[in-house]
CSV table of C-alpha atoms in Angstrom, one decimal:
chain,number,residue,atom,x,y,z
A,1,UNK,CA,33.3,23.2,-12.3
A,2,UNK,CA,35.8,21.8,-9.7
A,3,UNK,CA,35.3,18.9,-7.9
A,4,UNK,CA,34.3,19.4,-4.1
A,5,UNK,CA,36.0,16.6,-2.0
A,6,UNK,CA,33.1,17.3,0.2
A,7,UNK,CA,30.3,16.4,-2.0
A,8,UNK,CA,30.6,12.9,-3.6
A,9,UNK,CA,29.2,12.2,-7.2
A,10,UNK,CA,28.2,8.8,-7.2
A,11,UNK,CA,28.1,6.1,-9.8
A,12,UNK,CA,25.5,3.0,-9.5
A,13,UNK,CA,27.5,0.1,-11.6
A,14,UNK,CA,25.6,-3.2,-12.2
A,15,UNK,CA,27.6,-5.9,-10.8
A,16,UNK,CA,26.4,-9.5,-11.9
A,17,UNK,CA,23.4,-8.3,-12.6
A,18,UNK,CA,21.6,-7.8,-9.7
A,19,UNK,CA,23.5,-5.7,-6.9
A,20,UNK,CA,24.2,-1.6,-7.2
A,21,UNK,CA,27.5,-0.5,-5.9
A,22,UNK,CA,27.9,3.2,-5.2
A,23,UNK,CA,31.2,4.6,-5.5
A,24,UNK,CA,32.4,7.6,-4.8
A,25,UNK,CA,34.8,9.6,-7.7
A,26,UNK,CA,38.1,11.2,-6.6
A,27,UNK,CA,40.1,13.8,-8.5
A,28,UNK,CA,43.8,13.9,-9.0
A,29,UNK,CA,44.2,15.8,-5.6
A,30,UNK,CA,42.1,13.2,-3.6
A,31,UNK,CA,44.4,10.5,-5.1
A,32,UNK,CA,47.5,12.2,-4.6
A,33,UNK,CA,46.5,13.1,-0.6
A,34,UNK,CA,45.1,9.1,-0.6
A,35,UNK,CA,49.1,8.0,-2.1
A,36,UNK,CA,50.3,10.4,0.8
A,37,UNK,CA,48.7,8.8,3.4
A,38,UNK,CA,50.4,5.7,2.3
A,39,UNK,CA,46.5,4.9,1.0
A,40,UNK,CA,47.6,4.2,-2.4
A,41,UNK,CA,45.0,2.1,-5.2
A,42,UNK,CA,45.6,-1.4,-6.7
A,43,UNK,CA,44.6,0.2,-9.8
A,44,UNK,CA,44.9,3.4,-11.4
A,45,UNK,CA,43.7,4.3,-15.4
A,46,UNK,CA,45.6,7.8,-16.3
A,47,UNK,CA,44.5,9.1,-19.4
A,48,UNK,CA,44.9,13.0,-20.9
A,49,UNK,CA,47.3,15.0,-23.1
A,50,UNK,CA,48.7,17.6,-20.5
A,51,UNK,CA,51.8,15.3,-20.4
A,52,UNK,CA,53.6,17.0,-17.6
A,53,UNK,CA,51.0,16.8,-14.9
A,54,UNK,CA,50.5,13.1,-15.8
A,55,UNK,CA,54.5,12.3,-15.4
A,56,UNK,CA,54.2,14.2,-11.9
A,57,UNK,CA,51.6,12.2,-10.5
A,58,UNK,CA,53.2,9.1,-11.8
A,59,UNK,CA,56.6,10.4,-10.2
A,60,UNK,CA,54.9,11.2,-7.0
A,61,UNK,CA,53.5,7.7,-6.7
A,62,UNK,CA,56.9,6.4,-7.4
A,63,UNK,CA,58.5,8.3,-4.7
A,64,UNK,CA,55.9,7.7,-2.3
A,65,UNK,CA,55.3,3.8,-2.6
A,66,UNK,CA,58.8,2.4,-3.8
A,67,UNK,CA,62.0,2.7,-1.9
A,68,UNK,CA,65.0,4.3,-4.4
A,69,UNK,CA,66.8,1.6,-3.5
A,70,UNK,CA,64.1,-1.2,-4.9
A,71,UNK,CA,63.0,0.6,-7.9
A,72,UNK,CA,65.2,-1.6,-10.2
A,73,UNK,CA,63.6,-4.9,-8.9
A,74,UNK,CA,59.9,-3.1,-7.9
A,75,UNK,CA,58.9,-1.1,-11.4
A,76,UNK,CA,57.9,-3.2,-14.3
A,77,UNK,CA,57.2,-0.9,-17.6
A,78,UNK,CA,54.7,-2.5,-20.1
A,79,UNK,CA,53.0,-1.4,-23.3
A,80,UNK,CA,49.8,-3.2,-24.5
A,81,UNK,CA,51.1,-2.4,-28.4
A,82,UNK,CA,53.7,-5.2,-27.9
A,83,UNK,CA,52.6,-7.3,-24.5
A,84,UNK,CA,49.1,-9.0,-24.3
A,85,UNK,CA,47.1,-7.6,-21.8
A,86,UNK,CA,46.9,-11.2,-20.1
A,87,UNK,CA,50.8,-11.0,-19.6
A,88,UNK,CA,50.6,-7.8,-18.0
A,89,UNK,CA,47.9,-9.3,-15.6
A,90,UNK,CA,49.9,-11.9,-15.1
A,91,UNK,CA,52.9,-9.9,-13.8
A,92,UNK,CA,50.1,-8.0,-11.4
A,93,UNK,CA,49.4,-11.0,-10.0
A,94,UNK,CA,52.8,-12.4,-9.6
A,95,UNK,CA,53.8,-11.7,-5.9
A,96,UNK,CA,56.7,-9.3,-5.4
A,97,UNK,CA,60.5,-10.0,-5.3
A,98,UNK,CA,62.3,-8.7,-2.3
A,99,UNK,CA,60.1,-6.0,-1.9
A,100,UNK,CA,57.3,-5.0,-0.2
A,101,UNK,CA,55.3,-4.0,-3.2
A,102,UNK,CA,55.8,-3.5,-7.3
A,103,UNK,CA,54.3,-0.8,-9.5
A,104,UNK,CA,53.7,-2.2,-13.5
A,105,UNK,CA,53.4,1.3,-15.2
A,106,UNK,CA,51.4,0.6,-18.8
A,107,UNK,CA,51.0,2.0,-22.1
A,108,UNK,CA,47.7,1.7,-23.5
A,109,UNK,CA,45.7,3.2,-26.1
A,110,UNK,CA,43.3,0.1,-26.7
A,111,UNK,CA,42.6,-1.5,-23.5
A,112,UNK,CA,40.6,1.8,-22.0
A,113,UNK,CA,41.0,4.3,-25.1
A,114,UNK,CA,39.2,3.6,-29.0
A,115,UNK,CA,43.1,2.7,-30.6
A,116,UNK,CA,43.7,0.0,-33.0
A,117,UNK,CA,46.7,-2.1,-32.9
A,118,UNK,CA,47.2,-5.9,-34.4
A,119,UNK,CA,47.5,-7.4,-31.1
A,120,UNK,CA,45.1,-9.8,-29.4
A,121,UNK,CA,43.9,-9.3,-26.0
A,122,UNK,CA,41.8,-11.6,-23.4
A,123,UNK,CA,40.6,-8.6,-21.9
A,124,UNK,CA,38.3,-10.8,-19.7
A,125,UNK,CA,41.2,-11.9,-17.6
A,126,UNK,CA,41.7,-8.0,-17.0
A,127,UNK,CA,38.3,-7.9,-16.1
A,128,UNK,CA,38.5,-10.6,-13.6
A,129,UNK,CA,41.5,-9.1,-12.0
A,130,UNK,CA,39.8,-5.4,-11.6
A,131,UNK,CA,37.1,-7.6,-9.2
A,132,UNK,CA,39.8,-8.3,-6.7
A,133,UNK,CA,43.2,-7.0,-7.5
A,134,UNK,CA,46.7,-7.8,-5.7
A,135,UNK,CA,47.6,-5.2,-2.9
A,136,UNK,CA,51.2,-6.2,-3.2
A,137,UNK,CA,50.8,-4.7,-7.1
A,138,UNK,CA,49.9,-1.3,-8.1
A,139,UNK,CA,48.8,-1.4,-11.9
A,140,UNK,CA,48.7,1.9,-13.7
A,141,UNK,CA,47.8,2.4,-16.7
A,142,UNK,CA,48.8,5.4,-18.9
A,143,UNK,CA,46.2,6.4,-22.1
A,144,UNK,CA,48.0,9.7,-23.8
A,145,UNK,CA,43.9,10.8,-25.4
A,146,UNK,CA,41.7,13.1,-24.3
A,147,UNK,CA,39.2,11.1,-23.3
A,148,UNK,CA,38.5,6.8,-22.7
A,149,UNK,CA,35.9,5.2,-24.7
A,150,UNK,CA,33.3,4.5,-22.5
A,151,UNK,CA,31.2,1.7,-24.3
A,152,UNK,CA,34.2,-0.5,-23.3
A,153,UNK,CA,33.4,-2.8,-19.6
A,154,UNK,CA,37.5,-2.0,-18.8
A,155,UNK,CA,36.3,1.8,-18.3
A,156,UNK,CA,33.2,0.9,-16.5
A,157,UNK,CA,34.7,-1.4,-14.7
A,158,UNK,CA,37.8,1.2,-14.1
A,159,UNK,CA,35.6,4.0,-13.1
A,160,UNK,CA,33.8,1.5,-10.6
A,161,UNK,CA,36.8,0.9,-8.6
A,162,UNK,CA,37.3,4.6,-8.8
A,163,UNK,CA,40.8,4.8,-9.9
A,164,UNK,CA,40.1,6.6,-13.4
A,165,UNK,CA,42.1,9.9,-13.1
A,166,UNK,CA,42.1,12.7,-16.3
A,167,UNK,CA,44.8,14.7,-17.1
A,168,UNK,CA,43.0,17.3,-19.3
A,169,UNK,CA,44.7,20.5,-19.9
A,170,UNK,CA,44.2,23.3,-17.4
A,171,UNK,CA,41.9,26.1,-17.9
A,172,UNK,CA,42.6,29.5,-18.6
A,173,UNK,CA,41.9,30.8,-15.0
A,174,UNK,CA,43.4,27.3,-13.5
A,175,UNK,CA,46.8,27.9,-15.7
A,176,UNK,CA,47.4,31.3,-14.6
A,177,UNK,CA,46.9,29.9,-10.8
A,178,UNK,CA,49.2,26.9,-11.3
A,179,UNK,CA,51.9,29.8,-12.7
A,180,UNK,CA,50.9,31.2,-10.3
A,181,UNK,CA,51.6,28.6,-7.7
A,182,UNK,CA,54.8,27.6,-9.2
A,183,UNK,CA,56.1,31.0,-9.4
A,184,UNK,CA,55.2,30.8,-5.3
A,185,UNK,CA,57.0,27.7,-4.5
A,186,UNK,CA,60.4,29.8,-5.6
A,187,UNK,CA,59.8,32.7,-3.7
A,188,UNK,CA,59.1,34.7,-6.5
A,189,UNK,CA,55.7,35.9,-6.4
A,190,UNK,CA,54.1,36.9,-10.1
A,191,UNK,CA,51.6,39.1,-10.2
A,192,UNK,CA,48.2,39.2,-12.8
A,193,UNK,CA,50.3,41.1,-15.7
A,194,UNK,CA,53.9,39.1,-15.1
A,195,UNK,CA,51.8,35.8,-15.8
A,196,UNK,CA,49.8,36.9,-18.5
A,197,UNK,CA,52.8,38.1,-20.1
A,198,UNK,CA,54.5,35.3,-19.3
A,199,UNK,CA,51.7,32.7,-21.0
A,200,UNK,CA,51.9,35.7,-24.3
A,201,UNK,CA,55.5,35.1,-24.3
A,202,UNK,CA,56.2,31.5,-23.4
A,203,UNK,CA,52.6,29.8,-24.7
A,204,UNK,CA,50.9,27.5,-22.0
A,205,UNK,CA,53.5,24.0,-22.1
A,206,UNK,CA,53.9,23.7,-18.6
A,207,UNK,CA,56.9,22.0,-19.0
A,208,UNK,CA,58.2,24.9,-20.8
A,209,UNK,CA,56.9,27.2,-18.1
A,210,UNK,CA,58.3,25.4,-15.5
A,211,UNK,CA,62.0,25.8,-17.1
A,212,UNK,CA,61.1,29.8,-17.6
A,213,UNK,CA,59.6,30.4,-14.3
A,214,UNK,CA,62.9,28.6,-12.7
A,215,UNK,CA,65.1,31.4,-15.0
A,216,UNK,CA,62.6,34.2,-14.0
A,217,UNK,CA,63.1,33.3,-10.3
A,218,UNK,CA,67.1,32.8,-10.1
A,219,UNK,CA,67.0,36.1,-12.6
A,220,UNK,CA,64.9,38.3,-9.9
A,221,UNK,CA,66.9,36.8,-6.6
A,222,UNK,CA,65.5,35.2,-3.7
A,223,UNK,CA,62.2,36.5,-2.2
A,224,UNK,CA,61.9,39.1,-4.8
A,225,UNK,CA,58.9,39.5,-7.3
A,226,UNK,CA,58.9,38.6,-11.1
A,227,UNK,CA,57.3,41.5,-12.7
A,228,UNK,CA,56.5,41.7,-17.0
A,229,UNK,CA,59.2,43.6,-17.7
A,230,UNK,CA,61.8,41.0,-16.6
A,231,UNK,CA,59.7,38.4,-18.3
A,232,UNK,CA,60.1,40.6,-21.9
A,233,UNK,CA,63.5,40.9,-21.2
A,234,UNK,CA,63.9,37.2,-20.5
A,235,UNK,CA,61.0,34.8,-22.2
A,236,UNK,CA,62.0,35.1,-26.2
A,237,UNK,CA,58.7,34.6,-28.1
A,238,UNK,CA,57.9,32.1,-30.2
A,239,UNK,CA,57.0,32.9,-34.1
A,240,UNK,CA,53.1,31.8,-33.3
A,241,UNK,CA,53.2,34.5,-30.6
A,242,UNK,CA,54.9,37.2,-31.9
A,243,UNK,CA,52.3,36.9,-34.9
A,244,UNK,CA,49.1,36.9,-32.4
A,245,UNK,CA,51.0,40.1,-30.9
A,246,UNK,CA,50.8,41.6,-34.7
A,247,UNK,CA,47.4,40.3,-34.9
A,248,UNK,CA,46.7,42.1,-31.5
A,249,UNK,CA,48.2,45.3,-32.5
A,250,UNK,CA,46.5,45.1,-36.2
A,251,UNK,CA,43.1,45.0,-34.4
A,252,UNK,CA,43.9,47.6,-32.3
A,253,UNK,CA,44.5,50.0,-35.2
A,254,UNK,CA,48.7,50.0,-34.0
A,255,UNK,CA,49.6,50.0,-37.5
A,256,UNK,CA,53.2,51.7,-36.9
A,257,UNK,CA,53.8,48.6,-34.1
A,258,UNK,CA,52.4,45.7,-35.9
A,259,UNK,CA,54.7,46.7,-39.0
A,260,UNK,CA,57.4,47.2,-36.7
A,261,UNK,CA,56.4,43.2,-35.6
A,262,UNK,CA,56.2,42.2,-39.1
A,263,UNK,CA,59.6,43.6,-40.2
A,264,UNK,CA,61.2,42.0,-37.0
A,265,UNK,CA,60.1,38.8,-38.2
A,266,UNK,CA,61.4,39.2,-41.7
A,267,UNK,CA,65.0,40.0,-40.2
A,268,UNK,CA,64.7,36.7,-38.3
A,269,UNK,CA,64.4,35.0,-42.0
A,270,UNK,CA,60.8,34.2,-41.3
A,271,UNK,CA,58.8,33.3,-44.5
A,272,UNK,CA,55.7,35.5,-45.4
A,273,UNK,CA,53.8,33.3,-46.5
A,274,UNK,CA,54.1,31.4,-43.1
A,275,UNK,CA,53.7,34.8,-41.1
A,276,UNK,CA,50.2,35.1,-43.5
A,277,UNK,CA,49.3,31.3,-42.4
A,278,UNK,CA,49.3,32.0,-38.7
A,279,UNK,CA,47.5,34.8,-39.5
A,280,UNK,CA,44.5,33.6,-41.6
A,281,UNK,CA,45.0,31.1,-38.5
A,282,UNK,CA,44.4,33.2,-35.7
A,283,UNK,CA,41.3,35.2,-37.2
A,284,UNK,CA,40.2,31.6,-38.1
A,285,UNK,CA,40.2,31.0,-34.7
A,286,UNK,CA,38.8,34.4,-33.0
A,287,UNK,CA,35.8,33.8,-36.2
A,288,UNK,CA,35.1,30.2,-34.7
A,289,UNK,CA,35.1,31.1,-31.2
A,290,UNK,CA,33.5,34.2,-31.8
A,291,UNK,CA,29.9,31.7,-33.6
A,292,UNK,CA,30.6,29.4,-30.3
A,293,UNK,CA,30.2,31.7,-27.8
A,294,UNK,CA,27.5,33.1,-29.5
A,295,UNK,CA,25.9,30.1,-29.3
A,296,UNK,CA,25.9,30.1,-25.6
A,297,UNK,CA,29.3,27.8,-25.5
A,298,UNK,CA,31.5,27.9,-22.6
A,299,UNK,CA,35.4,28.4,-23.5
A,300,UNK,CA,35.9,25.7,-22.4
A,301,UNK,CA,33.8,24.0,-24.2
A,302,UNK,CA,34.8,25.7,-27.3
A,303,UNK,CA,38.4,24.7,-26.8
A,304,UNK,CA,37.3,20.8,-26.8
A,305,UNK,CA,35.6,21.6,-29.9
A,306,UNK,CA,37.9,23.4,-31.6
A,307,UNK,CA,40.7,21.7,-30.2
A,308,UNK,CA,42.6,24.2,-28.6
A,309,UNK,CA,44.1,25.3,-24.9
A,310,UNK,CA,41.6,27.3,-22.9
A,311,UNK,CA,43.7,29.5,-22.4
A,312,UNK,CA,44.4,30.5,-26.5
A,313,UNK,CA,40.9,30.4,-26.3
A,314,UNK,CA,40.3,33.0,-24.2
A,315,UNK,CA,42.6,35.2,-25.9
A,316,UNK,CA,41.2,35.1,-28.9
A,317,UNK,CA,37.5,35.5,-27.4
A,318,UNK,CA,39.1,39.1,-25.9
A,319,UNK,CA,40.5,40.2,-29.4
A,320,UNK,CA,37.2,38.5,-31.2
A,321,UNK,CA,34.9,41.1,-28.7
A,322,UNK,CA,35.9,44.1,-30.6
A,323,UNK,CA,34.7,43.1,-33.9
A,324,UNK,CA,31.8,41.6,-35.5
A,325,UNK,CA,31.3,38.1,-37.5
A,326,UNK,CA,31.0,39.6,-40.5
A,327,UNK,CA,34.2,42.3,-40.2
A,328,UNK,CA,36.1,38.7,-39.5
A,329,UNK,CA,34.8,36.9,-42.6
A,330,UNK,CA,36.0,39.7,-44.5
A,331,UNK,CA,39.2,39.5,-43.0
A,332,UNK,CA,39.4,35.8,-43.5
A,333,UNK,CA,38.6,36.1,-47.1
A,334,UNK,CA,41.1,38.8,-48.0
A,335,UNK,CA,43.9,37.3,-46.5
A,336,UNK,CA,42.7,34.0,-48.1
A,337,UNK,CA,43.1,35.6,-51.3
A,338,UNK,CA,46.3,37.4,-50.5
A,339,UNK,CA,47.6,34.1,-49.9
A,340,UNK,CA,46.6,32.8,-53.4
A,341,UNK,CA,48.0,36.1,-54.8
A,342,UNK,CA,51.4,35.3,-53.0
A,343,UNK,CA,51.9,31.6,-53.8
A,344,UNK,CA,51.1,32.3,-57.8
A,345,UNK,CA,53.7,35.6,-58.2
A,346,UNK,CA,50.9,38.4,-58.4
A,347,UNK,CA,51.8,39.6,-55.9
A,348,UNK,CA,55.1,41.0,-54.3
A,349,UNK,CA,54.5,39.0,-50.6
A,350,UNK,CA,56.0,41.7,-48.3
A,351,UNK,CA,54.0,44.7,-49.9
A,352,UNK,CA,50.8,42.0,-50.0
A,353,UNK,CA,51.3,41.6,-45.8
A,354,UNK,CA,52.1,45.3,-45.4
A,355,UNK,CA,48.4,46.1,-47.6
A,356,UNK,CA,46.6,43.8,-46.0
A,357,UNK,CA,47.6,44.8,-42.3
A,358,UNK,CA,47.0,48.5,-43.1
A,359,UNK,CA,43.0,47.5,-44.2
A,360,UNK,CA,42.3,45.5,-41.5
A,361,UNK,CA,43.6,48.4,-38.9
A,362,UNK,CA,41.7,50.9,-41.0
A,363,UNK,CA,39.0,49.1,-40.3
């Protein structure tokens, strides 16, 4: 569920042990209209794996709170694998030189995050900075994980002062609205098909996409609309995606066009027993989500737990609805066995693929 900037969750953190202090969460667009307003936090703890939208915040708050001019004197970049966190507090609470106001950008994965490295930190003078931090310095700190370990006091602490933002990957609706968005911003409106073709094509890197969507734009001409045919014509696919196109197609019982798929791949000098891997992969995957959302799980959800983009997920849940558990296992095993067959010479390998993609669509 989104969060409503309307309706506050609250958090009751014990401070010394006798007062409750409620404070309000914000999301990434609360913090962003906050920096906009000129409103911007002492303190900010980034942590995700969607890499792009992470760098865009940062760059916003850049552009936003430090002059072009000052950046050389103004932005200090730290990494708590090679600086002890009571340096970096130290710099915080240095005043700034010739500017108005300095932004220390950190590295962290063992300050907020559960990392490991050999260095040692006094994180209680972290601590005692968090209660009342410099507004000349803007500390941000920047955890590439996908989530913080929350038994440690420098995330409670963190998520007191409300400055704990995630940068999680979008989901499958919220992706196709971002392209959606972005394709928008260029005056080159997608519709439902382009998009979806465009995330078949491309796969869901939004740096990637950006770069595409910028070609698909100056391709179609100001104003005008990006439809899926430019987007074939355009958007070369990937080898992982022109095997879940195969898979599609072998599902679908589209022998003559997942052969065609299979043989295009061979010309490109694609291994078989690769172009088998991804596909034991992707019916690993349509089995798995297939058990989870039987067991009442979200895809979302499943995507955490399987590790995946929503948005894979979701495909796979659409080409997992047409067949039962049981029809999949059998799959799996075959082509399991294929693949022994292939990597011990009992089999010739393109004959194997053909065989086995002619059973599963007679099926």
């Amino acid at each position: 569920m989104s969060f409503n900037p309307f309706v506050f969750m609250k958090k009751f953190v014990i401070m010394k042990g006798v007062q409750l202090k409620e404070v309000p969460l914000v999301d990434v667009k609360d913090a962003l209209k906050e920096i906009k307003r000129g409103e911007p936090r002492s303190l900010y703890v980034l942590y995700g794996t969607e890499k792009y939208r992470l760098q865009e915040f940062v760059s916003e708050l850049i552009n936003r709170t430090v002059p072009e001019e000052n950046r050389d004197l103004a932005i200090t970049k730290m990494d708590t694998s090679e600086t002890a966190i009571e340096q970096v507090v130290e710099e915080a609470e240095t005043m700034p030189f010739l500017v108005e106001r300095k932004l220390i950008l950190v590295k962290d994965q063992t300050i907020f995050a559960s990392g490991k490295d050999k260095m040692e930190h006094r994180v209680d003078r972290l601590l005692k900075y968090m209660e009342s931090p410099l507004e000349s310095s803007i500390l941000v700190f920047l955890i590439q994980a996908d989530k913080l370990d929350e038994r440690k006091k420098t995330v409670k602490a963190a998520k007191a002062a409300g400055g704990v933002l995630s940068f999680l990957p979008f989901g499958a609706e919220e992706l196709m609205q971002w392209v959606r968005k972005e394709a928008e911003k260029r005056s080159s409106p997608m519709d439902q098909e382009a998009i979806q073709t465009l995330l078949n094509n491309a796969g869901t890197n939004l740096q990637t996409l950006v770069v595409e969507i910028e070609k698909l734009s100056l391709y179609a001409g100001q104003g005008q609309a990006i439809n899926s045919e430019m987007v074939d014509q355009l958007i070369s696919r990937t080898t992982e995606q022109n095997v879940f196109r195969l898979v599609e197609d072998v599902i679908n019982g589209k022998v003559d066009s997942a052969l065609s798929m299979l043989y295009e791949l061979l010309k490109q000098k694609e291994e078989p027993i690769k172009i088998l891997a991804l596909i034991i992969r992707q019916i690993r995957i349509m089995l798995q989500v297939k058990e989870l959302t039987g067991r009442s799980f979200s895809q979302q959800q499943a995507a955490s737990q399987l590790g995946l983009h929503p948005y894979a997920v979701k495909l796979a849940a659409e080409q997992a609805r047409k067949h039962d558990s049981k029809a999949l296992a059998k799959w799996l095993s075959e082509a399991a066995d294929l693949d022994y067959a292939m990597k011990t010479g009992r089999v010739e390998k393109t004959l194997g693929l053909e065989l086995l993609m002619m059973k599963m669509a007679a099926r």
